[in-house]
Coordinates of C-alpha atoms in Angstrom, one line a residue:
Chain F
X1 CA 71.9 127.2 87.3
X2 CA 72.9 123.6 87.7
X3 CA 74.6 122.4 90.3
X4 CA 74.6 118.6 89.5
X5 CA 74.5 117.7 85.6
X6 CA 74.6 113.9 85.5
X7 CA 74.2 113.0 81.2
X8 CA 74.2 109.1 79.9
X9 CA 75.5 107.5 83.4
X10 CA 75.9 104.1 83.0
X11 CA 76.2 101.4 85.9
X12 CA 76.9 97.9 85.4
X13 CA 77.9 94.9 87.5
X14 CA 79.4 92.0 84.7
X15 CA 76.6 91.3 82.8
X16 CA 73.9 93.5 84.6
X17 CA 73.1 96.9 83.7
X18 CA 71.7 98.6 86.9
X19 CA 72.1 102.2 85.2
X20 CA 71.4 102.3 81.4
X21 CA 72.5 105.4 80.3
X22 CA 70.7 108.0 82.8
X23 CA 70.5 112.3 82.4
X24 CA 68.9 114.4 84.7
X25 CA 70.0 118.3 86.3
X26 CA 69.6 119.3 89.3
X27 CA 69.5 123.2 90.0
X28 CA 70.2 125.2 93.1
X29 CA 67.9 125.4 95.9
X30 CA 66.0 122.4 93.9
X31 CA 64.2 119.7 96.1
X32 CA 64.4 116.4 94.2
X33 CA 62.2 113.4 95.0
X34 CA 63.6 110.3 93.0
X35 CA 61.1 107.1 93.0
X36 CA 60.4 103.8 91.6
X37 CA 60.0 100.5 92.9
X38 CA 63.2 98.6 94.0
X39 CA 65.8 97.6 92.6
X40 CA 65.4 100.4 89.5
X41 CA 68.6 101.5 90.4
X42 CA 67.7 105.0 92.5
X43 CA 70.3 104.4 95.7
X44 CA 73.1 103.0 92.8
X45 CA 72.7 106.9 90.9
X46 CA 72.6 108.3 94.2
X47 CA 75.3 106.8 95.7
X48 CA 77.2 107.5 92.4
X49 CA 76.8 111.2 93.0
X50 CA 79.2 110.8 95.9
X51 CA 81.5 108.0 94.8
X52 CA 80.6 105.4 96.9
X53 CA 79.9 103.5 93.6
X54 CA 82.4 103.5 90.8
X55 CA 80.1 104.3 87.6
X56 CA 81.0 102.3 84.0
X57 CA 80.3 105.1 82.1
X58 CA 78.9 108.7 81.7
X59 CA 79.4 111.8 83.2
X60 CA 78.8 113.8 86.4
X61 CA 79.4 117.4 87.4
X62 CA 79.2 119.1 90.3
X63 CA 79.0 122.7 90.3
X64 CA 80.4 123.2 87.5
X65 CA 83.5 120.8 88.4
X66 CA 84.0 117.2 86.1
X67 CA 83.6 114.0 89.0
X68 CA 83.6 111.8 85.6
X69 CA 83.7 112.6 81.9
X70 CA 82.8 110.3 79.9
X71 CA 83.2 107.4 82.3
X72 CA 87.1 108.7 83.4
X73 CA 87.2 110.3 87.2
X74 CA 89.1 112.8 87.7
X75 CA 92.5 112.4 90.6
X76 CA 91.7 111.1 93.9
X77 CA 92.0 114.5 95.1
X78 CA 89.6 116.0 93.1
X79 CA 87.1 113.6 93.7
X80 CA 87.3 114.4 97.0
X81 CA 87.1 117.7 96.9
X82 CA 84.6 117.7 94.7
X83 CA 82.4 114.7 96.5
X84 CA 83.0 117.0 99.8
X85 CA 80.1 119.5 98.0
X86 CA 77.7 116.9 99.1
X87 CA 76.3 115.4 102.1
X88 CA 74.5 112.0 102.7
X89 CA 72.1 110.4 104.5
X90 CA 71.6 107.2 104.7
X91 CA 68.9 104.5 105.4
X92 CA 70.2 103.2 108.1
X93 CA 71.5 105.7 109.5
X94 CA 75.1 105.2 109.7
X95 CA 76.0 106.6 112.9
X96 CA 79.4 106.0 114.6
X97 CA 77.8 103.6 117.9
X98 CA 81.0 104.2 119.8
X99 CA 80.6 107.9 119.7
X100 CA 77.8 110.4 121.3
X101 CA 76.0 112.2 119.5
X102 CA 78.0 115.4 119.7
X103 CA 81.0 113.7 119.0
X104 CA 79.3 112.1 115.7
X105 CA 78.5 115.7 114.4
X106 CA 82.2 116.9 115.6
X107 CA 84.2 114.3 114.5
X108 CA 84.3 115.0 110.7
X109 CA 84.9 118.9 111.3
X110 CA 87.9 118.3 113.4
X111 CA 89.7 115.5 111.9
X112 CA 88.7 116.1 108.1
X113 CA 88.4 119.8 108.4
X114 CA 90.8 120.5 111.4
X115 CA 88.4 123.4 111.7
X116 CA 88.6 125.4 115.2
X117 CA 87.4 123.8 118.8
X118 CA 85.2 126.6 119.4
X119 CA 83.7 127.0 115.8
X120 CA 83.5 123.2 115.7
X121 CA 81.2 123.3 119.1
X122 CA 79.1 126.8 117.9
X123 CA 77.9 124.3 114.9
X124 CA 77.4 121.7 116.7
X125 CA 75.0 123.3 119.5
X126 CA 73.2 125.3 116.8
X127 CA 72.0 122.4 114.9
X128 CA 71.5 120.1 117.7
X129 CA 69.0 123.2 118.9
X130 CA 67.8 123.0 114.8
X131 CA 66.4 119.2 115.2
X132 CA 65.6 119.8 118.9
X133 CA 68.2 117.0 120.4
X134 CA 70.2 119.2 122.6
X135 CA 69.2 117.3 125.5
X136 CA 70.5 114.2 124.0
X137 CA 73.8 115.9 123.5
X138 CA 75.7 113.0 125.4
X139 CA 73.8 109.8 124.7
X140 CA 74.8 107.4 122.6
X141 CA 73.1 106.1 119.4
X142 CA 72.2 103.3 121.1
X143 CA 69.8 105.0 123.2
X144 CA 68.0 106.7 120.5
X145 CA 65.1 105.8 118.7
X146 CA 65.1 105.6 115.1
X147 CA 63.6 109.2 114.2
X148 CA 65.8 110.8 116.5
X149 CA 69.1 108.7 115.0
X150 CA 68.2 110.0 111.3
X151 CA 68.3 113.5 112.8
X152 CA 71.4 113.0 114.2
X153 CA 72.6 111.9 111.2
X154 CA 71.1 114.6 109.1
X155 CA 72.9 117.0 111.6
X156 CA 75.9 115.6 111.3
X157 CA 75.9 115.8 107.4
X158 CA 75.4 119.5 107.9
X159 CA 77.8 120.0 110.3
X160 CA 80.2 119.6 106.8
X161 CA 78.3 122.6 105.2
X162 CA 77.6 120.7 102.0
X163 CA 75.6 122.2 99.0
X164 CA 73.5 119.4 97.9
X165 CA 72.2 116.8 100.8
X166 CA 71.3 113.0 99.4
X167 CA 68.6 111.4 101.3
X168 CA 68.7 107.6 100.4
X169 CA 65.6 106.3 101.9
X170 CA 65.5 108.2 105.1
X171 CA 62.4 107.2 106.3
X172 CA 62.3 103.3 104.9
X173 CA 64.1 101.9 108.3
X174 CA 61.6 103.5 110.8
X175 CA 58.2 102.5 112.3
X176 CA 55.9 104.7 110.4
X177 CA 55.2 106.8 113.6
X178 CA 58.8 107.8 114.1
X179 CA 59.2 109.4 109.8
X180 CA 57.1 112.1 110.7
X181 CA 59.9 113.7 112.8
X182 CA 62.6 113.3 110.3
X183 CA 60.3 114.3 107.4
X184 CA 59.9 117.7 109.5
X185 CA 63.4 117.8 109.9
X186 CA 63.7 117.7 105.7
X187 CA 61.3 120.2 105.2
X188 CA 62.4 122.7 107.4
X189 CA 66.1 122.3 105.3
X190 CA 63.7 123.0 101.8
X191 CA 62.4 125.7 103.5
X192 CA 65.9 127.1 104.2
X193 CA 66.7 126.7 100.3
X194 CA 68.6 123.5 100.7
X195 CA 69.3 121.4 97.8
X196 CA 68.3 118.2 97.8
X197 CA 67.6 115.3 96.2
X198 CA 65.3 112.5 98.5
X199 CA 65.2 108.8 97.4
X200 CA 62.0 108.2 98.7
X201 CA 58.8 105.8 98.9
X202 CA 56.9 108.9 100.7
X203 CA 54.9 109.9 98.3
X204 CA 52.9 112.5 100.6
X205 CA 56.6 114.4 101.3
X206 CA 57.8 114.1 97.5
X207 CA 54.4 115.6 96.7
X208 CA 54.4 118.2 99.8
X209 CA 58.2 119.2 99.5
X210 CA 59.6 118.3 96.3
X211 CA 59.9 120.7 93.1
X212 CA 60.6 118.0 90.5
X213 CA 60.2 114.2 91.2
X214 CA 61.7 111.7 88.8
X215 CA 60.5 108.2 88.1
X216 CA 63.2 105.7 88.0
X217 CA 62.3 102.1 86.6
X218 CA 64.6 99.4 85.3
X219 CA 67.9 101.3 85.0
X220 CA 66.0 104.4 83.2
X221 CA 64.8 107.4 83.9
X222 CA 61.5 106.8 82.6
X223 CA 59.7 110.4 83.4
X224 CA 60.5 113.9 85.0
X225 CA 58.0 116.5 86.4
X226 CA 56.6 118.2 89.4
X227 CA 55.4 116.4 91.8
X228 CA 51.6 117.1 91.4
X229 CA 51.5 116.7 87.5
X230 CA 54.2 113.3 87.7
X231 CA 51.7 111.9 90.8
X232 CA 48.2 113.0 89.7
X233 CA 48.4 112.8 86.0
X234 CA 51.3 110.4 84.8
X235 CA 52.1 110.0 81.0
X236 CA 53.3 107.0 81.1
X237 CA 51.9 103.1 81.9
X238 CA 54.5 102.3 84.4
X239 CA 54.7 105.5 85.7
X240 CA 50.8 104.7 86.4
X241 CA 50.7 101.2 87.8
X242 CA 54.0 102.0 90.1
X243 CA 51.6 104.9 91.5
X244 CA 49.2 102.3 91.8
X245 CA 50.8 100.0 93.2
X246 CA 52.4 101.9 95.6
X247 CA 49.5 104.4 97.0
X248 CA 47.4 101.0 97.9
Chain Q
X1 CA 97.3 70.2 157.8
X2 CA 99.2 72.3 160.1
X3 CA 99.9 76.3 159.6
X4 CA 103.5 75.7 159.5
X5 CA 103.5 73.7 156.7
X6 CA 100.9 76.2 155.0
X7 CA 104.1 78.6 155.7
X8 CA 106.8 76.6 154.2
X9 CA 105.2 76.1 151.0
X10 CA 103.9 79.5 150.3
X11 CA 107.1 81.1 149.5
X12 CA 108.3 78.8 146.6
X13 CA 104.6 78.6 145.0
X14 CA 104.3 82.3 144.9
X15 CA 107.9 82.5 143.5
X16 CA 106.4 80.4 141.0
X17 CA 103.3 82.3 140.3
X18 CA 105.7 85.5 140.5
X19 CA 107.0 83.3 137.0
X20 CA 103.1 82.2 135.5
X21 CA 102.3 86.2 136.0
X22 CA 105.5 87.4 134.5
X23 CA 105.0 84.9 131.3
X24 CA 101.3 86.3 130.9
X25 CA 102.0 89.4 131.2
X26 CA 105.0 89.5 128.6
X27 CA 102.7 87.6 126.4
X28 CA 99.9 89.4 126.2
X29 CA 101.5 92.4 125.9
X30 CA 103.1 91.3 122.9
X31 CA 100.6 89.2 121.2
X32 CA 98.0 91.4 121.2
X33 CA 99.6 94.2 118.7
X34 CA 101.3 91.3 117.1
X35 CA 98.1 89.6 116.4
X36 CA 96.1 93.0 114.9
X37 CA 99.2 93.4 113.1
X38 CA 98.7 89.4 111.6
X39 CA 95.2 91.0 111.0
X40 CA 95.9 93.8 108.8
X41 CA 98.4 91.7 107.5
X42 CA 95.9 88.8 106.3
X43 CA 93.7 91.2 104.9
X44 CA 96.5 93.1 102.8
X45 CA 95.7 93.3 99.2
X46 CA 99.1 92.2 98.6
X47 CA 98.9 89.0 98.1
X48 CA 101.9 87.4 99.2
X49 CA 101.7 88.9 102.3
X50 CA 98.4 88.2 103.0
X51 CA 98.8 84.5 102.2
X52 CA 102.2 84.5 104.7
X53 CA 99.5 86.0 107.4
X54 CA 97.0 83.5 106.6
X55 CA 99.5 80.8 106.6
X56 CA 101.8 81.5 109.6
X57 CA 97.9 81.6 111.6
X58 CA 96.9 78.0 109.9
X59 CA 100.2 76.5 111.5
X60 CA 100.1 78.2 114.8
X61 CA 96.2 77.2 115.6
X62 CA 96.6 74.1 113.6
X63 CA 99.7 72.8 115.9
X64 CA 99.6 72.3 119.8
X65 CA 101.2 75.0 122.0
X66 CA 103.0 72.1 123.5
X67 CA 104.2 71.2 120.2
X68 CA 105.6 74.5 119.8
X69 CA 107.2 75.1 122.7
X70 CA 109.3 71.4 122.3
X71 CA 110.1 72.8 119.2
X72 CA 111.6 76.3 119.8
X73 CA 113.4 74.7 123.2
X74 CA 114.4 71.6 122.1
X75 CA 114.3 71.6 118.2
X76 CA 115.4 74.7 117.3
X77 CA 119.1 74.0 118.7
X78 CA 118.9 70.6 116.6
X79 CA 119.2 72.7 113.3
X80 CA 122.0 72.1 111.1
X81 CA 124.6 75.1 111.3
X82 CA 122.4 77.8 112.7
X83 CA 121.2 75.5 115.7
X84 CA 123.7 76.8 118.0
X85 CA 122.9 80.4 117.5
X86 CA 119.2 79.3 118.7
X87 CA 119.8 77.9 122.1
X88 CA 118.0 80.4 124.4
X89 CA 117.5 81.1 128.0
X90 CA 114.5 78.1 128.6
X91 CA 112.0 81.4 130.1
X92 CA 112.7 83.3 126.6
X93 CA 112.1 80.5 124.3
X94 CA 109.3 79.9 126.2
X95 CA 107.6 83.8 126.0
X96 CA 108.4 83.5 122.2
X97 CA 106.7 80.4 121.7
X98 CA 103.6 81.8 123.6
X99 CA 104.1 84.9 121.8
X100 CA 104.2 83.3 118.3
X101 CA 101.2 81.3 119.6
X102 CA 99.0 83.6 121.2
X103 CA 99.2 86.3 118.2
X104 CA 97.8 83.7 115.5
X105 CA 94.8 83.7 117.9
X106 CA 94.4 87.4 118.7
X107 CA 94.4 87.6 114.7
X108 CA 91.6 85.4 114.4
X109 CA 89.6 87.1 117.1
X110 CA 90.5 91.0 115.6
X111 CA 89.4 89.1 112.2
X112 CA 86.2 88.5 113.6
X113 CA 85.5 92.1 115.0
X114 CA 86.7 93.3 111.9
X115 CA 83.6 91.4 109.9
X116 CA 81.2 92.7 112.6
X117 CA 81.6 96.1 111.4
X118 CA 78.8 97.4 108.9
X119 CA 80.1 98.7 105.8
X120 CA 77.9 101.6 106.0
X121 CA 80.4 103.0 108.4
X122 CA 83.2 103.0 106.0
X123 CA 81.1 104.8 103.5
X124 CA 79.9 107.1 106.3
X125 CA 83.2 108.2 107.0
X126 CA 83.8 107.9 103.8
X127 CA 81.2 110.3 102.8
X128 CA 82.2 112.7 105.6
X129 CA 85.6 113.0 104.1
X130 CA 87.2 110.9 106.6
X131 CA 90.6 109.6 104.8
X132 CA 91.3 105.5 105.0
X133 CA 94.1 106.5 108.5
X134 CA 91.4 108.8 110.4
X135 CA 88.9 106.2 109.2
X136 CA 90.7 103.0 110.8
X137 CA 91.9 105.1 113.8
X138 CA 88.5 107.0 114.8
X139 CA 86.4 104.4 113.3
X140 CA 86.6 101.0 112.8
X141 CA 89.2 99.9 115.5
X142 CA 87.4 101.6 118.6
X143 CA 84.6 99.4 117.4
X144 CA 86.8 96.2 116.2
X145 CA 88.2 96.1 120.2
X146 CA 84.5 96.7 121.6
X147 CA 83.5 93.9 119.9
X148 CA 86.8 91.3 120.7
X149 CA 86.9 91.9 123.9
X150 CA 84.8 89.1 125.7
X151 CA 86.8 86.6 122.9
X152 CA 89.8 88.6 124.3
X153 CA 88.8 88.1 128.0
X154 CA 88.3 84.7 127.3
X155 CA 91.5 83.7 125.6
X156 CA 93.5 86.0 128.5
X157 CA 92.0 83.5 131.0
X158 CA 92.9 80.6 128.8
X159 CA 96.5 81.8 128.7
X160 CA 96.8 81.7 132.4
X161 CA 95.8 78.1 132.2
X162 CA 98.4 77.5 129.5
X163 CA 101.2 78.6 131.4
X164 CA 101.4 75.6 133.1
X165 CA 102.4 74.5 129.9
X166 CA 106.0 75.9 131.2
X167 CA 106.1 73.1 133.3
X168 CA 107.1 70.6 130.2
X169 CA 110.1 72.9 129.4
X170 CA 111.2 72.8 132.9
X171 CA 111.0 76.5 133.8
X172 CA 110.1 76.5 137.3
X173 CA 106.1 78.1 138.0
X174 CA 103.3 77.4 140.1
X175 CA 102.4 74.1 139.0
X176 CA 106.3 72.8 139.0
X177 CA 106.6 74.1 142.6
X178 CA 103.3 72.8 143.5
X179 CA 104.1 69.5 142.0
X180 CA 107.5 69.7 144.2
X181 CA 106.3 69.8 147.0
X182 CA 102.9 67.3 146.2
X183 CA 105.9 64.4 145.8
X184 CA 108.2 65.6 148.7
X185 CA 105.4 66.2 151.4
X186 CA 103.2 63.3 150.3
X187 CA 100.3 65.9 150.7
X188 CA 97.7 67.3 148.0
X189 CA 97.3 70.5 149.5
X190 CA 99.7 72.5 147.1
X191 CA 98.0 71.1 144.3
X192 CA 94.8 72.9 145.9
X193 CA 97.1 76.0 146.4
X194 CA 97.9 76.5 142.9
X195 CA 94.2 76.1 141.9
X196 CA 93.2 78.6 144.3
X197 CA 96.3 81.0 142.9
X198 CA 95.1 80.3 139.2
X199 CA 91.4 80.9 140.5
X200 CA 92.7 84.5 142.2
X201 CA 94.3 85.2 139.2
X202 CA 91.4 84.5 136.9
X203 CA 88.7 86.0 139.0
X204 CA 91.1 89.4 138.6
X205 CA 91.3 88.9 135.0
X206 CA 87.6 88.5 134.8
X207 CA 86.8 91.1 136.9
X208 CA 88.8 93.8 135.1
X209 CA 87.7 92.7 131.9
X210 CA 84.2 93.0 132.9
X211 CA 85.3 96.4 133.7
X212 CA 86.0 97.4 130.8
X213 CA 83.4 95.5 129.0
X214 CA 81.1 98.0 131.0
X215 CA 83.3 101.1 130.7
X216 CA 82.6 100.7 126.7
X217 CA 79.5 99.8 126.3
X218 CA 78.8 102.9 124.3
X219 CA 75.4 103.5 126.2

């Protein structure tokens, strides 16, 4: 079943089309790797997916619930609703700097949620335990390193319960030594049935992890597959030279 | 320079630091709310409003406090028909005027922690389902007031300076009394009383502000 259908979505910003007319489905439990070179538009139709862009045209559901049809959104408080199915993580992290990490995963429950102290703190330990930082429970961002803030940040997505988790370039802000934690981190959520879709340049994950990858160039979906057959055996010339390019 | 004399004059100067502590005190605590609320005011997406923000904090930094305080004292009462209503007790006019002043700088500085916030944390709390009040509130400003305050530090100690500014309005602090008694006595030495006051009440200021500089340091 689909739990995000996104047909003909269309971004543009005055003259400049960033989206031109993109459809794609995601199902349940699906892990999706989305890649392409930059500036093709992947993070604009990710962050679509959660409103934090406003799309010109198209639609999106969720579940089964309209976010846009044909480029009109739905009230304020449907869109939130609805946009509260997802969780996302973002390149650079995004953590609150004034808050430790506990508080970061806690905050959302309690003042968005009002959800109970004590089922609030259960969460919080259990997934702290999950990406093995519960003995960083009381430090600040500031004193983590970068692998260990996406964590936190990964926790604190959960700690909402979404559906569907949006990675947008999780990995691209660390040293290369430090995305092997995170990367764990993801595929221990795809091994839990998670549903995800992963804006990535990691190639080796997308390939590892991912059920269906989808190679985004110029505003356009340009082709859809698994991993193996999109990577190894592409059907199409940019589809081909990206790979190229990018596995040099 | 004798004890005794060190006695006679210490009364009346800290009567009139008693006055400078008062007038900072009453200042700050009013121009720093009034100042985020010239902030949020600037930054309205109502226009007219934000231009009146934007305005009222051209003319306030873009005048001299001493200017200012003339004016609410001296000129105010000069107005046609309302003038009489606006004669005020000298001290009042004088907290206003610092007030008025002060706030259009405590914008400014708010303004600038404001900017120094990343946007990805409104679209984290955004995406968290954080609305715009629990955003603000939990969010932004516990980070906007890290960030101001050494710029709030700094213009605390800048106000204790100004104070002496009272002194051309004729409300009687530290530097009138010191002045007093620097013509009467024909000595210097309470001119280097009220810099060591102002330097005691500085070096507190500093000290408690590097306080709570450390306190929230978030690390």
């Amino acid at each position: 079943m689909s739990i995000i259908e996104v047909s003909n979505l269309k971004k543009s910003y005055e003259k400049l089309d960033v989206l031109k007319g993109i459809t794609f489905n995601v199902n349940k439990n699906d892990v999706v790797a989305v890649v392409g070179p930059s500036g093709s538009g992947k993070s604009t139709m990710l962050r679509s997916l959660v409103h934090l862009e406003e799309i010109s045209g198209g639609s999106i559901r969720v579940s089964g619930e309209d976010l846009v049809k044909d480029g009109v959104y739905s009230k304020p408080q449907e869109i939130k609703r609805i946009t509260s199915k997802m969780g996302m993580v973002f390149q650079h992290f995004n953590l609150f700097p004034h808050l430790t990490v506990k508080e970061n995963l806690e905050l959302a429950p309690r003042m968005a949620r009002k959800e109970e102290n004590s089922v609030i703190q259960r969460r919080s330990t259990e997934l702290l335990e999950k990406i093995g930082l519960t003995d960083k429970a009381t430090a600040y961002p500031a004193n983590l390193s970068g692998g260990q803030k996406q964590r936190v940040a990964i926790a604190r997505a959960l700690m909402m319960g979404p559906e569907i988790l949006l990675f947008d370039e999780p990995t691209s802000a660390l040293d290369p030594e430090l995305t092997g934690e995170v990367l764990q981190v993801m595929k221990k959520l795809a091994e839990d049935q998670m549903t995800m879709i992963v804006v990535t340049h990691e190639m080796g994950f997308a390939k590892e992890v991912a059920n269906r990858a989808i190679f985004m160039d110029n505003g356009e979906i340009i082709e859809t597959g698994h991993p193996d057959e999109l990577f190894t055996n592409p059907k199409f010339e940019r589809t081909r030279s990206f790979l190229i390019r990018s596995l040099k | 320079m004798s004890f005794e004399y060190f006695n006679t004059i210490l009364m009346p100067m800290l009567e009139g630091a008693q006055m400078t502590v008062l007038l900072f005190l009453i200042a700050i605590l009013v121009s720093i709310p009034l100042g985020f609320l010239l902030t949020l005011m600037a930054r309205s997406s109502i226009r007219p409003v934000a231009w009146l923000a934007q305005i009222y904090i051209y003319v306030m930094r873009g005048t001299p406090l001493l200017l200012q305080l003339l004016f609410i004292c001296f000129g105010l009462p000069m107005l046609p028909v309302i003038g009489e209503y606006l004669v005020m007790d000298r001290f009042v006019a004088a907290c206003l005027g610092f007030i008025l002043n002060y706030a259009a700088y405590f914008a400014e500085i708010f303004r600038g922690g404001l900017l120094a916030i990343d946007k990805g944390q409104y679209e984290a709390a955004q995406v968290l389902g954080l609305n715009k009040w629990q955003t603000m509130t939990r969010v932004i400003l516990p980070q906007m007031f890290r960030v101001a305050l050494p710029a709030v530090s700094n213009e605390s100690v800048t106000l204790v300076k100004d104070t002496a500014l009272l002194y051309a309005v004729a409300v009687p602090e530290l530097l009138h009394y010191a002045q007093t008694a620097v013509n009467r006595d024909f000595t210097i030495m309470p001119f280097l009383f009220a810099g060591i006051i102002y330097l005691l009440i500085t070096l507190f200021l500093t000290i408690l502000f590097k306080w709570l500089e450390k306190r929230f340091k978030f690390q």
